[in-house]
CSV table of C-alpha atoms and ligand atoms in Angstrom, one decimal:
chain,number,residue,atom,x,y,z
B,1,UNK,CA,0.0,0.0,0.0
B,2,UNK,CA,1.3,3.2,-0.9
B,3,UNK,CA,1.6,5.3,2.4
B,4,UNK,CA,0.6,8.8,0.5
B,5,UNK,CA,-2.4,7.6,-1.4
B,6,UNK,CA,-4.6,5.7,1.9
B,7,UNK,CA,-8.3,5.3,1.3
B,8,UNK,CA,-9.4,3.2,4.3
B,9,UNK,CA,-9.8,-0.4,5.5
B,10,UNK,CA,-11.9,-1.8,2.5
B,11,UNK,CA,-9.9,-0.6,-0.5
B,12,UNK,CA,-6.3,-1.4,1.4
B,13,UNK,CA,-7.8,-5.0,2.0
B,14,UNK,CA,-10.7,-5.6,-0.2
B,15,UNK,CA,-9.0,-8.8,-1.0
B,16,UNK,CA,-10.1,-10.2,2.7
B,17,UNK,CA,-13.8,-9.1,3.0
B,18,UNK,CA,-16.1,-11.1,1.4
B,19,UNK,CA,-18.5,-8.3,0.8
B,20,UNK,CA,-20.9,-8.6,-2.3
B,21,UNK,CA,-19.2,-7.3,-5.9
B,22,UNK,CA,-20.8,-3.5,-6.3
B,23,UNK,CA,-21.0,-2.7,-2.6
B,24,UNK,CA,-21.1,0.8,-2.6
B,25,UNK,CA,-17.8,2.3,-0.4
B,26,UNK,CA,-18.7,4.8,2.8
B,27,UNK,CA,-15.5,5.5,4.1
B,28,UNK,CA,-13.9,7.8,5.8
B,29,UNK,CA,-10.5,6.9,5.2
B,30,UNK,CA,-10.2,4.9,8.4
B,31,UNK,CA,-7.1,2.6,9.8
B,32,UNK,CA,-3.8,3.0,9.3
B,33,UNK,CA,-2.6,4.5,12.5
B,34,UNK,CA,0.3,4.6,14.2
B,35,UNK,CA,1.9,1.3,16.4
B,36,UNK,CA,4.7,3.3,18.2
B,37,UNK,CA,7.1,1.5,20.2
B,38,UNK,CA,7.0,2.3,23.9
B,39,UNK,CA,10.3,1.7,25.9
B,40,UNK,CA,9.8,4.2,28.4
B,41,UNK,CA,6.7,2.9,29.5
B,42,UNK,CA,8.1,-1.2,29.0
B,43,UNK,CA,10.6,0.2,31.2
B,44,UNK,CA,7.7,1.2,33.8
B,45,UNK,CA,6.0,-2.0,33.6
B,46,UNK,CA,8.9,-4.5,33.0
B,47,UNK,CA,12.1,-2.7,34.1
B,48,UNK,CA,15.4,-4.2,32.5
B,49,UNK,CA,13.8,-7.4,31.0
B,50,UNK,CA,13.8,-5.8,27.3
B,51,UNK,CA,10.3,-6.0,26.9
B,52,UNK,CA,9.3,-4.5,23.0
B,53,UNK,CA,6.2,-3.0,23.5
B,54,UNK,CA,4.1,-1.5,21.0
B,55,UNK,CA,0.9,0.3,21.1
B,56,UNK,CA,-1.4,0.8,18.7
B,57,UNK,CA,-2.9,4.0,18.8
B,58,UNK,CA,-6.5,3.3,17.9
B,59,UNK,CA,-7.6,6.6,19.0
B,60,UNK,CA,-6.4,8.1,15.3
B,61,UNK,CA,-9.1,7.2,13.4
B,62,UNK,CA,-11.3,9.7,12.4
B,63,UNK,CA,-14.1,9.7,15.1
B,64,UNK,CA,-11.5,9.0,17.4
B,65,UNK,CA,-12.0,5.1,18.2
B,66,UNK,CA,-11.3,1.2,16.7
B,67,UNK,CA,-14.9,1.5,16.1
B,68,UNK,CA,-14.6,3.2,12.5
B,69,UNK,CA,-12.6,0.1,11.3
B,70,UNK,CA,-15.6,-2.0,11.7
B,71,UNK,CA,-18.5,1.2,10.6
B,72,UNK,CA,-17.3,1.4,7.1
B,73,UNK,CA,-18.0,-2.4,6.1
B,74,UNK,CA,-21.5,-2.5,8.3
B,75,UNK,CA,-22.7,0.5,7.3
B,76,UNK,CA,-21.6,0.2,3.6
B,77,UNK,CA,-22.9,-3.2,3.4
B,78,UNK,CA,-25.8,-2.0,4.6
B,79,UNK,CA,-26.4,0.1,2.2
B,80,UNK,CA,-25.4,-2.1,-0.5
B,81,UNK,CA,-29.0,-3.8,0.7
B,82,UNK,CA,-30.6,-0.5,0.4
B,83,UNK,CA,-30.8,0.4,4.2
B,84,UNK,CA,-32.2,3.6,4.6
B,85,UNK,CA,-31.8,3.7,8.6
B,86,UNK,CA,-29.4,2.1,11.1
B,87,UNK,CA,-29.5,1.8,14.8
B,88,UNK,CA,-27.4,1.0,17.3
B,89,UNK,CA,-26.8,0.4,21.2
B,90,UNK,CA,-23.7,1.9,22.9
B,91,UNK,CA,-21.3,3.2,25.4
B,92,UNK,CA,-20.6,6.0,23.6
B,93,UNK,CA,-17.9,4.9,20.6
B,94,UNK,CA,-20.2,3.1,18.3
B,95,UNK,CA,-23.1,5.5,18.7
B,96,UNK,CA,-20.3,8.4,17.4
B,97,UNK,CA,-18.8,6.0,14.7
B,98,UNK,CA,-22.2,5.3,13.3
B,99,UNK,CA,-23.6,9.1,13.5
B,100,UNK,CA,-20.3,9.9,11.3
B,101,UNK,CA,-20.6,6.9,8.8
B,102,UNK,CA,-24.5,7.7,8.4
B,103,UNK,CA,-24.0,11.2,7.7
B,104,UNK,CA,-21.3,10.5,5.1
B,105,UNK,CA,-23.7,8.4,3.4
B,106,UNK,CA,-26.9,10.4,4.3
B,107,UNK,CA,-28.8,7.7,6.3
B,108,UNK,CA,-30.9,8.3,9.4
B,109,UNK,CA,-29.2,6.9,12.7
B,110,UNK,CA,-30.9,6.2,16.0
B,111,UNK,CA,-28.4,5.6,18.7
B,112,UNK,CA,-29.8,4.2,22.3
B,113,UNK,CA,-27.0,5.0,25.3
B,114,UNK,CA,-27.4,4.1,28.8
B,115,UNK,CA,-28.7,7.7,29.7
B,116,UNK,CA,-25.9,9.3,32.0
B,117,UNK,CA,-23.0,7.2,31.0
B,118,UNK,CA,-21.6,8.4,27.7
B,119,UNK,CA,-18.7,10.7,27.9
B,120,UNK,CA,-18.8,14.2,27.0
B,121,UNK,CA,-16.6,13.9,23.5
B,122,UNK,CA,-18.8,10.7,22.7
B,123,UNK,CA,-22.7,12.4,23.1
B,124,UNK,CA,-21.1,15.8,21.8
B,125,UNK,CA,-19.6,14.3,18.3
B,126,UNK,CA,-22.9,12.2,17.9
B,127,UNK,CA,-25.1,15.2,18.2
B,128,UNK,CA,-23.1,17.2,16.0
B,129,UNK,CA,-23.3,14.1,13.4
B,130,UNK,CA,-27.0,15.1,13.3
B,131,UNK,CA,-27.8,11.1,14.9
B,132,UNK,CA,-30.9,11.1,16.7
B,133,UNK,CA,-29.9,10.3,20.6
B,134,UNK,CA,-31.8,8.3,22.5
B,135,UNK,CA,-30.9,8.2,26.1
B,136,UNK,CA,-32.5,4.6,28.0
B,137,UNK,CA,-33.3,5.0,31.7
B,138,UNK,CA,-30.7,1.3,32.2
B,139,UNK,CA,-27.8,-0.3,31.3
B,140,UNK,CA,-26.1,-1.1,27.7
B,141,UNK,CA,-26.9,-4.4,28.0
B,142,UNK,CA,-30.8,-3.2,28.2
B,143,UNK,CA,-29.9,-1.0,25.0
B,144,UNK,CA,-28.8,-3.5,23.4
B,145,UNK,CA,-31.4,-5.9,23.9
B,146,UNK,CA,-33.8,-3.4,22.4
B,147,UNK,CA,-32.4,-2.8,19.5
B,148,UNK,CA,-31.9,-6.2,18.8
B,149,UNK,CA,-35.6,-6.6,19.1
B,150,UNK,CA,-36.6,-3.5,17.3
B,151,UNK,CA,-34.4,-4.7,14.2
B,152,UNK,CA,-36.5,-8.0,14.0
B,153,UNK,CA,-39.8,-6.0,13.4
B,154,UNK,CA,-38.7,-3.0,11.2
B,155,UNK,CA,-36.0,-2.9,8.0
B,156,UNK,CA,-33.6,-1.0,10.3
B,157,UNK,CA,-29.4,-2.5,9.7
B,158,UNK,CA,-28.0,-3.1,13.4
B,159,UNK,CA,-24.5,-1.7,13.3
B,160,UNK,CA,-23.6,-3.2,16.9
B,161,UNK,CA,-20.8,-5.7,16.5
B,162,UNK,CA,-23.7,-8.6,16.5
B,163,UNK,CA,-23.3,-7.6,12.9
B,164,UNK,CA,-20.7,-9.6,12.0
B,165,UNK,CA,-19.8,-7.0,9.3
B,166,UNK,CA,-18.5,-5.3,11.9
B,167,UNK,CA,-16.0,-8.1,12.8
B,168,UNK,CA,-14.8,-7.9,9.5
B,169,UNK,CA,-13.8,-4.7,9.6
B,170,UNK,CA,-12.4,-4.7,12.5
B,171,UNK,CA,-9.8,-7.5,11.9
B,172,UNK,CA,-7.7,-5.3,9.4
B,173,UNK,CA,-6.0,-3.8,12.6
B,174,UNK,CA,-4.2,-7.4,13.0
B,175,UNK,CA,-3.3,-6.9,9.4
B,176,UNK,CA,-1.7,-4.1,10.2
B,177,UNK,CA,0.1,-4.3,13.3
B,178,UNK,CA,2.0,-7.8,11.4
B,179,UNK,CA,2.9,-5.6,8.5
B,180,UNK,CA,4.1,-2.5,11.6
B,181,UNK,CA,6.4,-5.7,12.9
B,182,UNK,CA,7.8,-6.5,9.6
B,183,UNK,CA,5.7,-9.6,8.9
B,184,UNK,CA,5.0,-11.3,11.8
B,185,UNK,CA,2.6,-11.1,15.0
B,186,UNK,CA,3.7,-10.4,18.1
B,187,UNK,CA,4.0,-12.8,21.2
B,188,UNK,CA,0.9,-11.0,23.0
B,189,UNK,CA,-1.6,-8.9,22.0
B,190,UNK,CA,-3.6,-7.3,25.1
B,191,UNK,CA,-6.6,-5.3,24.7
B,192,UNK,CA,-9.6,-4.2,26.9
B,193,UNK,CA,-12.8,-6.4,26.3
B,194,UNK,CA,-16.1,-5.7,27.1
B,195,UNK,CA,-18.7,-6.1,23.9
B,196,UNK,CA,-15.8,-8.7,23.3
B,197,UNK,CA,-16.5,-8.1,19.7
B,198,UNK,CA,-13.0,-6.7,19.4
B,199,UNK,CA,-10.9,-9.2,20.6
B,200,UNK,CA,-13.2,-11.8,18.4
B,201,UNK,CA,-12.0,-9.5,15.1
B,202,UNK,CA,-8.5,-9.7,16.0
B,203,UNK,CA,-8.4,-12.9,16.3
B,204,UNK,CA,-10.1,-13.9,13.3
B,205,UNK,CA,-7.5,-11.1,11.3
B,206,UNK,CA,-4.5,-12.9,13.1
B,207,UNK,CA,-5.5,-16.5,11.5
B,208,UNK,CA,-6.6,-14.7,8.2
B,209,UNK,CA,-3.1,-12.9,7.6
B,210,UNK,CA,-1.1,-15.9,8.0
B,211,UNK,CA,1.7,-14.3,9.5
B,212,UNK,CA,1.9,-16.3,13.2
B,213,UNK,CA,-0.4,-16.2,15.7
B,214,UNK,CA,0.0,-14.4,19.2
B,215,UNK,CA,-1.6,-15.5,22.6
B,216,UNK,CA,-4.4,-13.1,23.3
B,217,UNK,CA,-4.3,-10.8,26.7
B,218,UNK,CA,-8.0,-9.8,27.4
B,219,UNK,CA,-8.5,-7.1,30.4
B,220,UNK,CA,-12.0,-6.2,31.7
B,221,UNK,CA,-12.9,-3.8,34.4
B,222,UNK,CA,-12.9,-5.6,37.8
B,223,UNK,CA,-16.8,-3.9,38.2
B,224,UNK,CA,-17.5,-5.4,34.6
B,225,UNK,CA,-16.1,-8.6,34.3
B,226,UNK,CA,-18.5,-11.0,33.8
B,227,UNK,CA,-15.7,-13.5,31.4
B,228,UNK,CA,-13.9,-13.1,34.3
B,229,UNK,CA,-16.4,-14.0,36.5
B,230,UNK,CA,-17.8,-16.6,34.3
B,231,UNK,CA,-21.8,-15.2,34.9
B,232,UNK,CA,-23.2,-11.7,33.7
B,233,UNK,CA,-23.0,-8.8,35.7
B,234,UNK,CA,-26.3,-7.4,36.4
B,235,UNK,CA,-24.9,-3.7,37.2
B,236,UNK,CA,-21.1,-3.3,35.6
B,237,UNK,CA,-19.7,-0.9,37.0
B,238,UNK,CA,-16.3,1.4,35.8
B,239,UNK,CA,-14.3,4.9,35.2
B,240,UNK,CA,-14.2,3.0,31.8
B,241,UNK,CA,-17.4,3.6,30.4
B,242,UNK,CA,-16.3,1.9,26.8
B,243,UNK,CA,-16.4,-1.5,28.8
B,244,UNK,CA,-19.0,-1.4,31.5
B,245,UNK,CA,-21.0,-4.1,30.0
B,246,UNK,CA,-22.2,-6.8,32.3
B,247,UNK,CA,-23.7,-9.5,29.3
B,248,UNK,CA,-21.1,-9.5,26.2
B,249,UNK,CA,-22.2,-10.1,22.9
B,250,UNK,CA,-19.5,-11.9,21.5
B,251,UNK,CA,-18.8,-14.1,24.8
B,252,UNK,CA,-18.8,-17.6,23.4
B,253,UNK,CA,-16.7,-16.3,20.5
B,254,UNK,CA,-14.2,-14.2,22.8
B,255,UNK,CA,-13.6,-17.5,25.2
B,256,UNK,CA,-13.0,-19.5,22.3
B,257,UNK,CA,-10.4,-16.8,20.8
B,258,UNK,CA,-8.8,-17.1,24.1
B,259,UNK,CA,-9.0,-20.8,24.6
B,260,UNK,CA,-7.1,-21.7,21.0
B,261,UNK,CA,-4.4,-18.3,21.7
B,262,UNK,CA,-3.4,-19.9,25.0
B,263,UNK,CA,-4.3,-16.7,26.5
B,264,UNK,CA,-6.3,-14.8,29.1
B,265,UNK,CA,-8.9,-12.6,30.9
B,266,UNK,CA,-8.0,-11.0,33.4
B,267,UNK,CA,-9.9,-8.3,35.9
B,268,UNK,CA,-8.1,-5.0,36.9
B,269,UNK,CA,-9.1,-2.2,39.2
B,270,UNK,CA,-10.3,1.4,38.0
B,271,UNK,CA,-7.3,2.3,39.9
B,272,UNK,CA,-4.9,-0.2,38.0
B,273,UNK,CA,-6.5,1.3,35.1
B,274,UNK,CA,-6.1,5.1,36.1
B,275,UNK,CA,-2.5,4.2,37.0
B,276,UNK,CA,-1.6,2.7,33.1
B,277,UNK,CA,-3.8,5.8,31.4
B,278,UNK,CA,-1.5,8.5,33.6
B,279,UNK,CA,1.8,6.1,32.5
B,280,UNK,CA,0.8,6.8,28.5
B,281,UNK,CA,-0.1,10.6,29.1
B,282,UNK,CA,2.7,10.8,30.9
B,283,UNK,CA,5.7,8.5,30.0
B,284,UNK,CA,4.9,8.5,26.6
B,285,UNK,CA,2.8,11.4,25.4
B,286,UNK,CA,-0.1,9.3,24.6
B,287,UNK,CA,-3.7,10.4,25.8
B,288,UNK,CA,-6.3,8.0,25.4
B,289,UNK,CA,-9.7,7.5,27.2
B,290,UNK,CA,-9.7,5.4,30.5
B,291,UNK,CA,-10.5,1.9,29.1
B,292,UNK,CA,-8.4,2.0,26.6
B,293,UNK,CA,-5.3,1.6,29.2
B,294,UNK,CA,-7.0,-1.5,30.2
B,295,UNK,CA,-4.7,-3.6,28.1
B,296,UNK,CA,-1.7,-2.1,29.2
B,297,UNK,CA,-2.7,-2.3,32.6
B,298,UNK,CA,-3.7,-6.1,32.7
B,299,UNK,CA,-0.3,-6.5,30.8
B,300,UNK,CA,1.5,-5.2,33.7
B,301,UNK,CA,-0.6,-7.1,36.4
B,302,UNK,CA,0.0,-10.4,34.8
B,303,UNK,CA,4.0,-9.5,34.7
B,304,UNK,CA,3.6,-8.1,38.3
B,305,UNK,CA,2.1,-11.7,39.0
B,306,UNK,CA,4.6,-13.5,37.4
B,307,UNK,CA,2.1,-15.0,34.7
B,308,UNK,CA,3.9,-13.4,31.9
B,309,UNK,CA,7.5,-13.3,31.5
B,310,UNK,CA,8.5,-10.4,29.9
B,311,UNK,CA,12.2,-11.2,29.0
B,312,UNK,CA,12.7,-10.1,25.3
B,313,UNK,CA,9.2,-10.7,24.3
B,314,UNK,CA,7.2,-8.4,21.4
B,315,UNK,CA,4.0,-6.7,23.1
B,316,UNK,CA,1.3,-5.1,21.2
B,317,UNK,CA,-1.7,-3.4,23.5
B,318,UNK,CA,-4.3,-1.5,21.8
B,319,UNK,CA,-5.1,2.3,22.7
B,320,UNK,CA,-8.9,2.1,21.6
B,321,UNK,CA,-10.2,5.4,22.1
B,322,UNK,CA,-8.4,8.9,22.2
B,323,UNK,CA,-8.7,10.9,25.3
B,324,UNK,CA,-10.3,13.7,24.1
B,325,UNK,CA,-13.3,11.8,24.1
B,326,UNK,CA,-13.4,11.6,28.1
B,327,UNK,CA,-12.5,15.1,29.0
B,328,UNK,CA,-14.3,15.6,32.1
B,329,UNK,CA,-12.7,12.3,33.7
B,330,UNK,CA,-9.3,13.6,32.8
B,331,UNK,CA,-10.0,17.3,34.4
B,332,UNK,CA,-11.2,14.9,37.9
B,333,UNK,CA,-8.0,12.7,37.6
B,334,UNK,CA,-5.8,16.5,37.2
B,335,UNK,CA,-4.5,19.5,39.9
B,336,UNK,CA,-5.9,22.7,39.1
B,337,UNK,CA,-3.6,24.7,36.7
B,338,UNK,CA,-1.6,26.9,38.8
B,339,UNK,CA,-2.1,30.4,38.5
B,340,UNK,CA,-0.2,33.6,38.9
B,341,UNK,CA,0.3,37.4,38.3
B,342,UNK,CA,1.0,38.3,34.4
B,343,UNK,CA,4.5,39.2,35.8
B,344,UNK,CA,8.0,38.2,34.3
B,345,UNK,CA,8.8,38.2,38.6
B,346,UNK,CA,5.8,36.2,39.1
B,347,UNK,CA,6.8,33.3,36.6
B,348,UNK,CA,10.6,33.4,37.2
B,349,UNK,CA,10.4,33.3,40.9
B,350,UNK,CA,7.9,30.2,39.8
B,351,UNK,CA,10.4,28.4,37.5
B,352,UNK,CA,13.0,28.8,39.8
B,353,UNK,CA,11.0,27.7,42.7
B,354,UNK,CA,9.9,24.2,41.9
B,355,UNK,CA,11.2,21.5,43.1
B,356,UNK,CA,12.0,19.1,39.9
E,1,PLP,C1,-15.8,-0.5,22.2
E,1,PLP,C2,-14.7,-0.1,23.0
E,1,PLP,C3,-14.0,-1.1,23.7
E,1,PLP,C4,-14.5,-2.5,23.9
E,1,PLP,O1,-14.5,-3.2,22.7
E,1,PLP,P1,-15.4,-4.5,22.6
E,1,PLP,O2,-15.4,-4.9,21.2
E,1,PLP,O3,-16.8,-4.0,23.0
E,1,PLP,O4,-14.9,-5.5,23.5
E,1,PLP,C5,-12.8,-0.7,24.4
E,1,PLP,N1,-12.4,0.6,24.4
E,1,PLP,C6,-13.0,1.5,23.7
E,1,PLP,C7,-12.5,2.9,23.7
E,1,PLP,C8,-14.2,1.2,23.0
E,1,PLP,O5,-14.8,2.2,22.3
């Protein structure tokens, strides 16, 4: 692929989704972002074992999540059938990622959220999309379940990742990070997991690509970890609002992903997860929205616990969502920005004053 003429995730790998000849393309030029190598942070989490880790920075596609990756193929498959209106149920990510996707190809979207959980960035971009919000009075899980049963009496295309056009989207980012390491996959691949359609894509674009296969690293919220727990969670709870989901679509197919990688689940804290997101902000320059540091935080808790051995190994996490998209939970996690006099004194007296 020519790295100056881009045109998103279908036409770079039309090759690998089986979508019908004459499928109209709504794209966005989506994909194609960044894995950037992380030593500073590796040397956080693993210090002296020569850990490679790489990230990739998920948050760089154009509504600022993974979730355009799948949007193009659902929603131009959709209307390759004709579809006139899609609907969706969503933490946030999806519901923006659909609003965009529709607008570009001038469908009406209806988005349910569980009313008072979507981040600010998330209800702003979908509002400014032009997608009818709908906020439910319960969980995601609830959303979802509507939707699912409005789609069966109405011609309405469900763009949650039930859609398995979605999946197929999605599982170009595997195709990607193996041509990032030169033509090979890496030894773990960690991610945060809560629809657990996401971890189901990469795994299907890790078998697909033929280019190795790494053991998958799955991290939920310890307040929404129903794989964990092995039972739904009736009310998930998280600072991660992209993975408080207590009944996971894609369950049977996550476990399974899981089960043949030789990998795991694991549950981590909101503070584990706070801890990670300050460590890419702050080691690295990376600011992404609180779940997507799950994966980087489960990877450090299963190094911590010895379940991982980090000596010389090739790490990928994925940074799912970009931080701009949680702005008020960043402000709550911040001090106050100091203030003084508009006084050369003033601000030299400061420089030279702090302790570094
Ligand atoms: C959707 C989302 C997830 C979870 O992905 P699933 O496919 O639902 O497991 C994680 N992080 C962010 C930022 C998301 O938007």
């Amino acid at each position: 692929m020519n790295k100056h003429s881009w045109q998103g995730v279908i036409r770079a790998y039309r090759d690998y989704l089986p979508l019908p000849a004459g499928t109209p393309i709504v794209s966005l030029n989506e994909g194609n972002t960044p894995l950037i190598q992380a030593d500073r942070l590796a040397e956080q989490i693993a210090p002296g074992a020569g850990l490679r880790l790489f990230l990739k920075y998920e948050g760089l596609n154009p509504t600022g999540s993974f979730k355009d990756r799948g949007m193009t193929v659902a929603v131009s498959q959709a209307c390759g059938e004709g579809a006139k209106t899609i609907i969706c149920a969503s933490t946030g990510n999806t519901a923006a990622s659909a609003a965009a996707y529709a607008a570009r190809a001038g469908l009406r979207c209806l988005v349910l959220v569980p009313e008072g959980k979507i981040a600010l960035g998330k209800l702003a971009a979908c509002l400014a999309y032009g997608a009818e919000v709908i906020a439910i009075d319960g969980s995601f899980d609830a959303a979802l379940e509507l939707v699912r049963e409005i789609v069966a009496r109405h011609s309405i295309a469900l763009v949650n990742s039930v859609n398995p056009w979605r999946l197929q989207g999605q599982k170009t980012a595997a195709f990607e990070i193996c041509d990032q390491l030169g033509g090979r996959a890496p030894d773990w691949h960690c991610l945060p997991v809560g629809n657990a359609g996401n971890i189901t894509a990469y795994w299907i674009g890790y078998q697909e690509y033929g280019q190795g296969l790494p053991r998958l690293l799955g991290g939920q919220a310890a307040g929404a970890a129903p794989l964990v727990r092995g039972e739904v969670v009736k009310k998930p709870e998280s600072i991660a609002t992209a993975i408080r989901i207590g009944n996971p679509a894609r369950w049977h197919e996550a476990m399974r992903a899981l089960d043949e990688s030789g990998g795991m689940v694991a549950a981590v804290g909101d503070e584990e997860i706070l801890q990670s997101w300050k460590w890419l902000a702050s080691l690295e320059g990376l600011f992404v929205e609180p779940a997507s540091a799950t994966g980087v935080a489960v990877l450090h808790q299963q190094i911590r616990q010895g379940e991982i051995d980090p000596g010389g190994k090739t790490v990928v996490c994925v940074l799912t969502g970009h931080g701009l998209k949680d702005p008020d939970m960043a402000l709550q996690q911040a001090a106050a920005p100091r203030r003084l006099p508009a006084t050369m004194a003033a601000l030299e007296d400061y420089l030279l004053r702090r302790p570094s």
